CSV table of C-alpha atoms in Angstrom, one decimal:
chain,number,residue,atom,x,y,z
A,1,MET,CA,55.2,-23.2,-81.5
A,2,SER,CA,56.2,-26.7,-80.4
A,3,LEU,CA,54.6,-28.4,-77.3
A,4,GLN,CA,56.8,-27.8,-74.3
A,5,TYR,CA,56.8,-29.7,-71.0
A,6,SER,CA,57.5,-28.7,-67.5
A,7,GLN,CA,60.6,-30.0,-65.6
A,8,ALA,CA,58.5,-32.7,-64.1
A,9,GLY,CA,58.0,-34.0,-67.6
A,10,SER,CA,54.4,-34.9,-67.0
A,11,GLN,CA,52.3,-31.8,-67.7
A,12,PRO,CA,52.3,-29.8,-71.0
A,13,LYS,CA,53.1,-26.1,-70.7
A,14,TYR,CA,50.1,-25.4,-72.9
A,15,PRO,CA,47.3,-27.9,-71.8
A,16,ALA,CA,44.5,-28.7,-74.2
A,17,THR,CA,42.0,-26.9,-72.0
A,18,ASN,CA,43.9,-23.6,-72.5
A,19,LEU,CA,44.2,-24.2,-76.2
A,20,ALA,CA,40.5,-24.8,-76.4
A,21,LEU,CA,39.7,-21.6,-74.5
A,22,GLN,CA,42.0,-19.6,-76.7
A,23,ASN,CA,40.3,-21.0,-79.8
A,24,PHE,CA,36.8,-20.3,-78.4
A,25,ASP,CA,37.8,-16.7,-77.4
A,26,ALA,CA,38.9,-16.0,-80.9
A,27,THR,CA,35.8,-17.6,-82.7
A,28,TYR,CA,32.9,-17.3,-80.2
A,29,SER,CA,33.6,-13.7,-79.3
A,30,LEU,CA,32.9,-12.9,-82.9
A,31,GLN,CA,30.0,-15.4,-83.3
A,32,LEU,CA,28.2,-14.5,-80.0
A,33,GLY,CA,29.3,-11.0,-79.5
A,34,GLU,CA,28.4,-9.5,-76.1
A,35,GLN,CA,26.9,-12.9,-75.0
A,36,TRP,CA,30.3,-14.6,-75.1
A,37,PRO,CA,31.6,-13.4,-71.7
A,38,SER,CA,28.6,-14.8,-69.9
A,39,VAL,CA,28.7,-18.1,-71.8
A,40,ARG,CA,32.4,-18.3,-71.2
A,41,VAL,CA,32.1,-17.9,-67.4
A,42,SER,CA,29.2,-20.4,-67.4
A,43,MET,CA,31.2,-23.1,-69.2
A,44,LEU,CA,34.0,-22.7,-66.7
A,45,CYS,CA,31.6,-23.2,-63.8
A,46,GLU,CA,30.0,-26.4,-62.6
A,47,GLN,CA,27.5,-27.8,-65.1
A,48,LYS,CA,23.9,-28.5,-64.1
A,49,TYR,CA,22.3,-31.9,-64.6
A,50,GLY,CA,18.9,-33.4,-65.0
A,51,ALA,CA,17.6,-36.7,-63.7
A,52,LEU,CA,15.9,-38.6,-66.6
A,53,VAL,CA,13.3,-40.9,-64.9
A,54,ASN,CA,13.4,-44.5,-66.0
A,55,ASN,CA,9.9,-45.5,-66.7
A,56,PHE,CA,11.0,-49.2,-66.7
A,57,SER,CA,11.8,-49.0,-63.0
A,58,THR,CA,9.4,-48.5,-60.0
A,59,THR,CA,9.0,-44.8,-60.5
A,60,GLU,CA,6.6,-43.7,-57.7
A,61,GLY,CA,9.2,-43.6,-55.0
A,62,VAL,CA,11.8,-42.1,-57.3
A,63,ILE,CA,9.5,-39.2,-58.4
A,64,ALA,CA,8.4,-38.5,-54.8
A,65,ASP,CA,12.1,-38.4,-53.7
A,66,LEU,CA,13.1,-36.0,-56.5
A,67,GLN,CA,10.1,-33.7,-55.7
A,68,SER,CA,11.0,-33.8,-52.0
A,69,GLN,CA,14.4,-32.3,-52.9
A,70,GLY,CA,12.7,-29.4,-54.6
A,71,CYS,CA,13.1,-30.7,-58.2
A,72,ARG,CA,10.5,-30.3,-60.9
A,73,ASP,CA,9.9,-32.2,-64.1
A,74,PHE,CA,10.7,-29.6,-66.7
A,75,VAL,CA,8.9,-31.5,-69.5
A,76,CYS,CA,5.5,-31.8,-67.8
A,77,GLN,CA,5.9,-28.5,-65.8
A,78,PRO,CA,7.6,-26.2,-68.4
A,79,VAL,CA,6.5,-22.6,-67.9
A,80,GLY,CA,3.5,-22.7,-65.6
A,81,VAL,CA,-0.1,-23.8,-65.9
A,82,GLY,CA,-1.5,-23.7,-69.4
A,83,ALA,CA,1.9,-23.7,-71.2
A,84,LEU,CA,1.1,-26.8,-73.4
A,85,GLU,CA,-2.4,-25.4,-74.1
A,86,ARG,CA,-0.9,-22.1,-75.3
A,87,LEU,CA,1.6,-24.0,-77.4
A,88,HIS,CA,-1.2,-25.8,-79.3
A,89,ALA,CA,-3.6,-22.8,-79.4
A,90,PRO,CA,-4.8,-21.7,-82.9
A,91,GLY,CA,-2.8,-18.7,-84.1
A,92,PHE,CA,0.3,-19.5,-82.0
A,93,PRO,CA,3.0,-17.5,-83.8
A,94,LEU,CA,5.7,-20.1,-84.8
A,95,HIS,CA,8.1,-17.8,-86.6
A,96,ASP,CA,9.6,-14.6,-85.3
A,97,ASN,CA,11.6,-14.0,-88.5
A,98,PRO,CA,10.3,-16.1,-91.4
A,99,SER,CA,12.5,-14.2,-93.9
A,100,THR,CA,15.6,-15.6,-92.2
A,101,LEU,CA,14.3,-19.2,-92.8
A,102,GLU,CA,13.2,-18.5,-96.3
A,103,SER,CA,16.7,-17.1,-97.2
A,104,VAL,CA,18.2,-20.5,-96.7
A,105,GLY,CA,15.5,-22.3,-98.6
A,106,VAL,CA,13.5,-23.5,-95.6
A,107,ILE,CA,9.9,-24.5,-96.1
A,108,GLN,CA,8.0,-23.6,-92.9
A,109,ASP,CA,6.2,-26.3,-91.0
A,110,LEU,CA,3.3,-24.8,-89.1
A,111,ALA,CA,2.4,-28.0,-87.2
A,112,PRO,CA,3.1,-27.6,-83.5
A,113,PRO,CA,5.2,-30.4,-81.8
A,114,ARG,CA,3.5,-33.3,-80.1
A,115,LEU,CA,5.6,-33.8,-77.1
A,116,ARG,CA,5.8,-37.3,-75.6
A,117,THR,CA,5.2,-36.2,-72.0
A,118,ASN,CA,5.9,-39.6,-70.6
A,119,ILE,CA,9.6,-38.5,-70.9
A,120,LYS,CA,10.2,-37.1,-67.4
A,121,CYS,CA,13.3,-35.2,-66.5
A,122,PHE,CA,13.7,-33.5,-63.1
A,123,VAL,CA,15.9,-30.4,-62.6
A,124,PHE,CA,16.7,-28.2,-59.6
A,125,PRO,CA,15.4,-24.6,-59.7
A,126,GLY,CA,17.3,-22.0,-61.6
A,127,GLY,CA,20.5,-20.9,-59.9
A,128,ASP,CA,20.4,-24.0,-57.7
A,129,ILE,CA,23.5,-26.1,-58.4
A,130,SER,CA,22.7,-28.9,-56.0
A,131,ARG,CA,23.9,-32.3,-57.0
A,132,PHE,CA,21.7,-35.4,-57.5
A,133,LYS,CA,22.4,-38.4,-55.4
A,134,PRO,CA,23.4,-41.6,-57.3
A,135,SER,CA,20.4,-43.6,-58.6
A,136,ARG,CA,19.6,-46.8,-56.8
A,137,PRO,CA,18.3,-50.0,-58.3
A,138,ASP,CA,14.7,-51.2,-57.6
A,139,LEU,CA,13.7,-54.7,-56.6
A,140,TYR,CA,14.2,-55.8,-60.3
A,141,GLY,CA,17.6,-54.3,-60.6
A,142,MET,CA,16.5,-51.3,-62.8
A,143,LEU,CA,18.1,-47.9,-61.9
A,144,GLY,CA,15.5,-45.2,-61.2
A,145,TYR,CA,17.1,-42.3,-63.2
A,146,TYR,CA,19.9,-41.4,-65.5
A,147,LEU,CA,21.9,-38.2,-64.8
A,148,MET,CA,22.7,-36.1,-67.9
A,149,ASP,CA,22.7,-32.6,-69.2
A,150,ALA,CA,19.0,-31.8,-69.2
A,151,ALA,CA,19.4,-29.9,-72.5
A,152,SER,CA,20.3,-33.3,-74.0
A,153,ILE,CA,16.7,-34.3,-73.6
A,154,LEU,CA,15.6,-31.7,-76.1
A,155,PRO,CA,16.7,-33.6,-79.2
A,156,ALA,CA,14.7,-36.6,-78.1
A,157,LEU,CA,11.6,-34.5,-77.4
A,158,ALA,CA,12.0,-32.6,-80.7
A,159,LEU,CA,12.3,-35.9,-82.7
A,160,ASP,CA,8.6,-36.4,-82.0
A,161,VAL,CA,8.6,-40.2,-81.9
A,162,GLN,CA,5.1,-41.6,-82.4
A,163,GLU,CA,3.5,-44.9,-81.7
A,164,GLY,CA,4.9,-47.7,-83.9
A,165,HIS,CA,7.9,-45.8,-85.3
A,166,SER,CA,11.2,-47.3,-86.3
A,167,VAL,CA,14.1,-45.2,-85.1
A,168,LEU,CA,17.8,-45.1,-85.8
A,169,ASP,CA,20.4,-43.5,-83.4
A,170,VAL,CA,23.5,-43.2,-85.6
A,171,CYS,CA,26.0,-42.2,-82.9
A,172,ALA,CA,24.3,-43.5,-79.8
A,173,ALA,CA,27.0,-43.9,-77.1
A,174,PRO,CA,27.2,-43.2,-74.2
A,175,GLY,CA,23.4,-43.7,-74.3
A,176,GLY,CA,21.6,-40.8,-72.6
A,177,LYS,CA,19.5,-39.8,-75.7
A,178,THR,CA,18.9,-43.5,-76.5
A,179,LEU,CA,17.4,-43.9,-73.0
A,180,ALA,CA,15.3,-40.8,-73.5
A,181,LEU,CA,13.9,-42.2,-76.7
A,182,LEU,CA,13.1,-45.5,-75.1
A,183,GLN,CA,11.1,-43.6,-72.3
A,184,THR,CA,8.5,-42.7,-74.9
A,185,GLN,CA,7.5,-46.4,-74.9
A,186,ALA,CA,6.3,-45.8,-78.5
A,187,ILE,CA,9.1,-47.2,-80.6
A,188,ARG,CA,8.4,-50.4,-82.5
A,189,PHE,CA,12.0,-51.0,-83.5
A,190,LEU,CA,15.2,-49.1,-82.4
A,191,CYS,CA,18.6,-49.4,-84.0
A,192,VAL,CA,21.4,-48.0,-81.9
A,193,ASN,CA,24.9,-47.6,-83.4
A,194,ASP,CA,28.3,-46.3,-82.5
A,195,ILE,CA,31.5,-46.8,-84.5
A,196,SER,CA,33.6,-47.3,-81.4
A,197,VAL,CA,33.4,-50.9,-80.1
A,198,SER,CA,34.4,-49.9,-76.6
A,199,ARG,CA,31.7,-47.2,-76.5
A,200,THR,CA,29.2,-49.7,-77.8
A,201,TYR,CA,30.0,-52.0,-74.9
A,202,ARG,CA,29.5,-49.1,-72.5
A,203,LEU,CA,26.2,-48.3,-74.2
A,204,GLN,CA,25.2,-52.0,-73.7
A,205,ARG,CA,26.0,-51.8,-70.0
A,206,VAL,CA,23.9,-48.6,-69.7
A,207,LEU,CA,20.9,-50.3,-71.4
A,208,ASN,CA,21.2,-53.4,-69.2
A,209,SER,CA,21.0,-51.2,-66.1
A,210,TYR,CA,17.8,-49.4,-67.2
A,211,VAL,CA,15.9,-51.5,-69.7
A,212,PRO,CA,14.2,-54.9,-69.1
A,213,LYS,CA,15.8,-57.8,-71.1
A,214,GLU,CA,12.6,-58.4,-73.0
A,215,LEU,CA,12.9,-55.0,-74.6
A,216,LEU,CA,16.5,-55.7,-75.7
A,217,THR,CA,15.6,-58.6,-78.0
A,218,GLU,CA,16.5,-58.6,-81.7
A,219,GLU,CA,12.8,-58.1,-82.5
A,220,ARG,CA,12.8,-54.8,-80.7
A,221,MET,CA,16.4,-53.5,-80.8
A,222,ARG,CA,19.6,-53.9,-82.7
A,223,ILE,CA,23.0,-52.7,-81.4
A,224,THR,CA,25.8,-52.3,-83.9
A,225,SER,CA,29.3,-50.8,-84.3
A,226,PHE,CA,29.2,-49.8,-88.0
A,227,ASP,CA,30.7,-46.7,-89.6
A,228,GLY,CA,27.6,-44.4,-89.4
A,229,ARG,CA,28.7,-42.6,-92.6
A,230,LYS,CA,27.8,-45.8,-94.5
A,231,TRP,CA,24.3,-46.1,-93.2
A,232,GLY,CA,22.7,-44.9,-96.5
A,233,GLU,CA,24.3,-47.9,-98.1
A,234,ILE,CA,23.2,-50.3,-95.3
A,235,GLU,CA,19.5,-49.3,-94.9
A,236,ARG,CA,18.2,-46.6,-97.2
A,237,ASP,CA,14.7,-45.1,-97.0
A,238,THR,CA,14.0,-47.3,-93.9
A,239,PHE,CA,13.4,-45.4,-90.6
A,240,ASP,CA,10.6,-43.1,-89.5
A,241,ARG,CA,13.0,-41.1,-87.3
A,242,VAL,CA,16.8,-40.7,-87.3
A,243,LEU,CA,18.9,-39.1,-84.6
A,244,VAL,CA,22.3,-37.9,-85.7
A,245,ASP,CA,24.1,-36.7,-82.5
A,246,VAL,CA,27.5,-36.3,-84.0
A,247,PRO,CA,31.0,-36.3,-82.6
A,248,CYS,CA,32.0,-32.6,-82.0
A,249,THR,CA,34.4,-30.4,-80.1
A,250,THR,CA,32.3,-31.0,-76.9
A,251,ASP,CA,32.9,-27.4,-75.9
A,252,ARG,CA,32.3,-27.7,-72.2
A,253,HIS,CA,34.5,-30.8,-71.8
A,254,SER,CA,37.2,-29.2,-73.9
A,255,VAL,CA,37.6,-26.2,-71.5
A,256,MET,CA,37.3,-28.3,-68.3
A,257,GLU,CA,39.1,-31.6,-68.9
A,258,ASP,CA,42.5,-32.4,-70.4
A,259,GLU,CA,41.7,-36.2,-70.7
A,260,ASN,CA,40.4,-37.2,-74.1
A,261,ASN,CA,40.5,-33.5,-75.2
A,262,ILE,CA,40.2,-33.0,-78.9
A,263,PHE,CA,42.3,-29.8,-78.6
A,264,LYS,CA,45.4,-31.8,-77.8
A,265,ARG,CA,48.0,-30.9,-80.5
A,266,ALA,CA,48.2,-34.5,-81.6
A,267,ARG,CA,44.5,-34.4,-82.5
A,268,THR,CA,44.6,-31.1,-84.6
A,269,LYS,CA,43.9,-32.8,-87.9
A,270,GLU,CA,41.1,-34.9,-86.3
A,271,ARG,CA,39.5,-31.7,-85.0
A,272,GLN,CA,39.8,-29.9,-88.4
A,273,ARG,CA,38.1,-32.8,-90.1
A,274,LEU,CA,35.1,-32.7,-87.8
A,275,PRO,CA,32.8,-30.6,-90.1
A,276,GLN,CA,33.4,-33.1,-93.0
A,277,LEU,CA,32.7,-36.1,-90.7
A,278,GLN,CA,29.6,-34.4,-89.3
A,279,THR,CA,28.3,-33.7,-92.8
A,280,GLU,CA,28.8,-37.3,-93.9
A,281,LEU,CA,27.0,-38.6,-90.9
A,282,LEU,CA,24.1,-36.3,-91.4
A,283,LEU,CA,23.9,-37.1,-95.0
A,284,ALA,CA,23.8,-40.8,-94.2
A,285,GLY,CA,21.0,-40.2,-91.7
A,286,ILE,CA,19.1,-38.3,-94.4
A,287,GLU,CA,19.5,-41.3,-96.8
A,288,ALA,CA,18.4,-43.7,-94.1
A,289,VAL,CA,15.1,-42.0,-93.2
A,290,ARG,CA,12.1,-42.8,-95.3
A,291,PRO,CA,10.4,-40.2,-97.4
A,292,GLY,CA,8.1,-38.2,-95.0
A,293,GLY,CA,10.3,-39.2,-92.1
A,294,GLN,CA,12.4,-36.8,-89.9
A,295,VAL,CA,16.0,-36.4,-89.0
A,296,LEU,CA,17.3,-34.6,-85.9
A,297,TYR,CA,20.9,-33.3,-86.0
A,298,SER,CA,22.6,-32.3,-82.8
A,299,THR,CA,25.9,-31.3,-81.3
A,300,CYS,CA,27.2,-30.1,-77.9
A,301,SER,CA,29.1,-27.3,-79.5
A,302,LEU,CA,28.5,-23.6,-80.1
A,303,SER,CA,30.4,-23.7,-83.4
A,304,GLN,CA,28.6,-22.5,-86.5
A,305,LEU,CA,31.0,-24.5,-88.6
A,306,GLN,CA,29.8,-27.7,-86.8
A,307,ASN,CA,26.1,-26.6,-86.6
A,308,GLU,CA,24.4,-24.4,-89.2
A,309,TYR,CA,27.0,-24.8,-91.9
A,310,VAL,CA,26.9,-28.6,-91.6
A,311,VAL,CA,23.2,-28.7,-92.0
A,312,GLU,CA,23.2,-26.4,-95.0
A,313,ARG,CA,26.0,-28.4,-96.6
A,314,ALA,CA,24.2,-31.7,-96.0
A,315,MET,CA,21.0,-30.3,-97.4
A,316,HIS,CA,22.8,-29.1,-100.5
A,317,LEU,CA,24.5,-32.5,-101.1
A,318,ALA,CA,21.3,-34.4,-100.5
A,319,ARG,CA,19.5,-32.4,-103.1
A,320,GLU,CA,22.3,-32.2,-105.7
A,321,GLU,CA,23.9,-35.6,-105.4
A,322,HIS,CA,21.0,-37.8,-104.2
A,323,GLY,CA,17.9,-36.0,-105.4
A,324,ILE,CA,16.5,-35.8,-101.8
A,325,SER,CA,14.6,-32.6,-100.9
A,326,LEU,CA,14.3,-31.6,-97.3
A,327,GLN,CA,12.5,-29.0,-95.2
A,328,VAL,CA,13.7,-27.5,-91.9
A,329,VAL,CA,11.1,-28.0,-89.2
A,330,ASP,CA,10.8,-24.9,-87.0
A,331,LEU,CA,11.7,-25.8,-83.4
A,332,ARG,CA,10.8,-22.3,-82.0
A,333,PRO,CA,7.7,-23.6,-80.3
A,334,ILE,CA,9.8,-25.9,-78.1
A,335,THR,CA,12.2,-23.0,-77.2
A,336,ARG,CA,9.2,-21.0,-76.1
A,337,LEU,CA,7.8,-23.8,-74.1
A,338,PHE,CA,11.1,-24.4,-72.2
A,339,LYS,CA,12.4,-20.8,-72.0
A,340,ASP,CA,12.2,-20.8,-68.2
A,341,THR,CA,14.4,-23.8,-68.0
A,342,PHE,CA,17.1,-23.2,-70.7
A,343,HIS,CA,18.7,-20.1,-72.1
A,344,PHE,CA,18.3,-20.2,-75.9
A,345,ALA,CA,20.3,-18.1,-78.3
A,346,PRO,CA,18.2,-15.3,-79.8
A,347,ASP,CA,17.4,-15.3,-83.5
A,348,PRO,CA,19.4,-18.3,-84.6
A,349,HIS,CA,20.2,-18.5,-88.3
A,350,LEU,CA,19.1,-22.2,-88.5
A,351,GLY,CA,18.0,-24.6,-85.8
A,352,GLN,CA,18.1,-23.8,-82.1
A,353,LEU,CA,21.0,-23.5,-79.6
A,354,VAL,CA,21.0,-23.8,-75.8
A,355,LEU,CA,23.6,-21.4,-74.3
A,356,PRO,CA,25.2,-22.1,-70.9
A,357,HIS,CA,24.1,-19.4,-68.4
A,358,LEU,CA,24.9,-19.1,-64.7
A,359,THR,CA,21.2,-19.3,-63.7
A,360,ALA,CA,20.6,-22.2,-66.1
A,361,ASN,CA,24.0,-23.9,-66.7
A,362,PHE,CA,23.0,-26.5,-69.2
A,363,GLY,CA,24.4,-27.0,-72.7
A,364,PRO,CA,25.7,-26.0,-75.1
A,365,ILE,CA,23.3,-28.1,-77.2
A,366,TYR,CA,22.6,-27.4,-80.9
A,367,MET,CA,19.7,-29.1,-82.7
A,368,CYS,CA,18.1,-28.8,-86.1
A,369,LYS,CA,15.3,-30.9,-87.4
A,370,LEU,CA,14.8,-31.9,-91.1
A,371,GLN,CA,11.9,-33.5,-92.8
A,372,ARG,CA,12.5,-35.5,-95.9
A,373,LEU,CA,9.9,-34.7,-98.5
A,374,SER,CA,8.0,-37.4,-100.4
């Protein structure tokens, strides 16, 4: 069916948001089953945000102001007193269904995550859709917090950055996850990249508003606009941690906004090529990480084709074509830790998925962590 226009000649009869919803109804109703109606309603409702506190600003007044509004730091106050202690307690059951992981060749990692709790992200209570006020600069011009989907903090937490690490963010723009990584204040050297020059300029502006100039020097950070798929050729076996937050169907945006919507008919081929692009980007990240290092793959899509299948394909290609063996790091402890803040998909095949829910309308965010074996 050809694209038809109204008499006004400005609005398509079948807007991209409608096409996206039709596509999701056909695929996600099968993938998610009885959960899809709830997720569908949530994605069509107003999204919740979190306020990522900028540790490079004067934070005392910022935190006090957020707390006075009834917000809580979900990282440091996850599920009540003793949550972190329970997470690290001996005998904590990390795997509900080990056979599922073993069936895809996963080697279980029994080490609990070591969260960088100097990442602070405040959220309103469940069911509260209050909006945050715009952040204001301090006396030095640094903004106090960055507003983003709070679930987008999870990949930065799961990456487990440690003191002195070198980190690569392959698809960094618009910059929220990069800022979250910087809040750890543990990174020795950070390389941030995005293939789009315009998006890289936007990323640079974000960093200038939140990070002191002395931390943006070439000795501490490099900002590039390379094709991320080529990173294995540029710097192989180099980084301790690599974040691969790939372009995807951005499901929530696709059902809410016609502007820059990948479900426009003119972008059909681009959308169909996404899994191949995502696989190539993840494979490049795998090549760029040093043996023993870790890669975190993430999307803001519910699609198994863009999530689990991409991870499985990249692991296969890494092994067969590059001789690189990987293990999947179990992120289930993190989902248990933050289960009162986010609604996680039950029994995922591989990785973890945050589902939008009316009482916790964050996401979708998919993440899967890989460790490169020596």
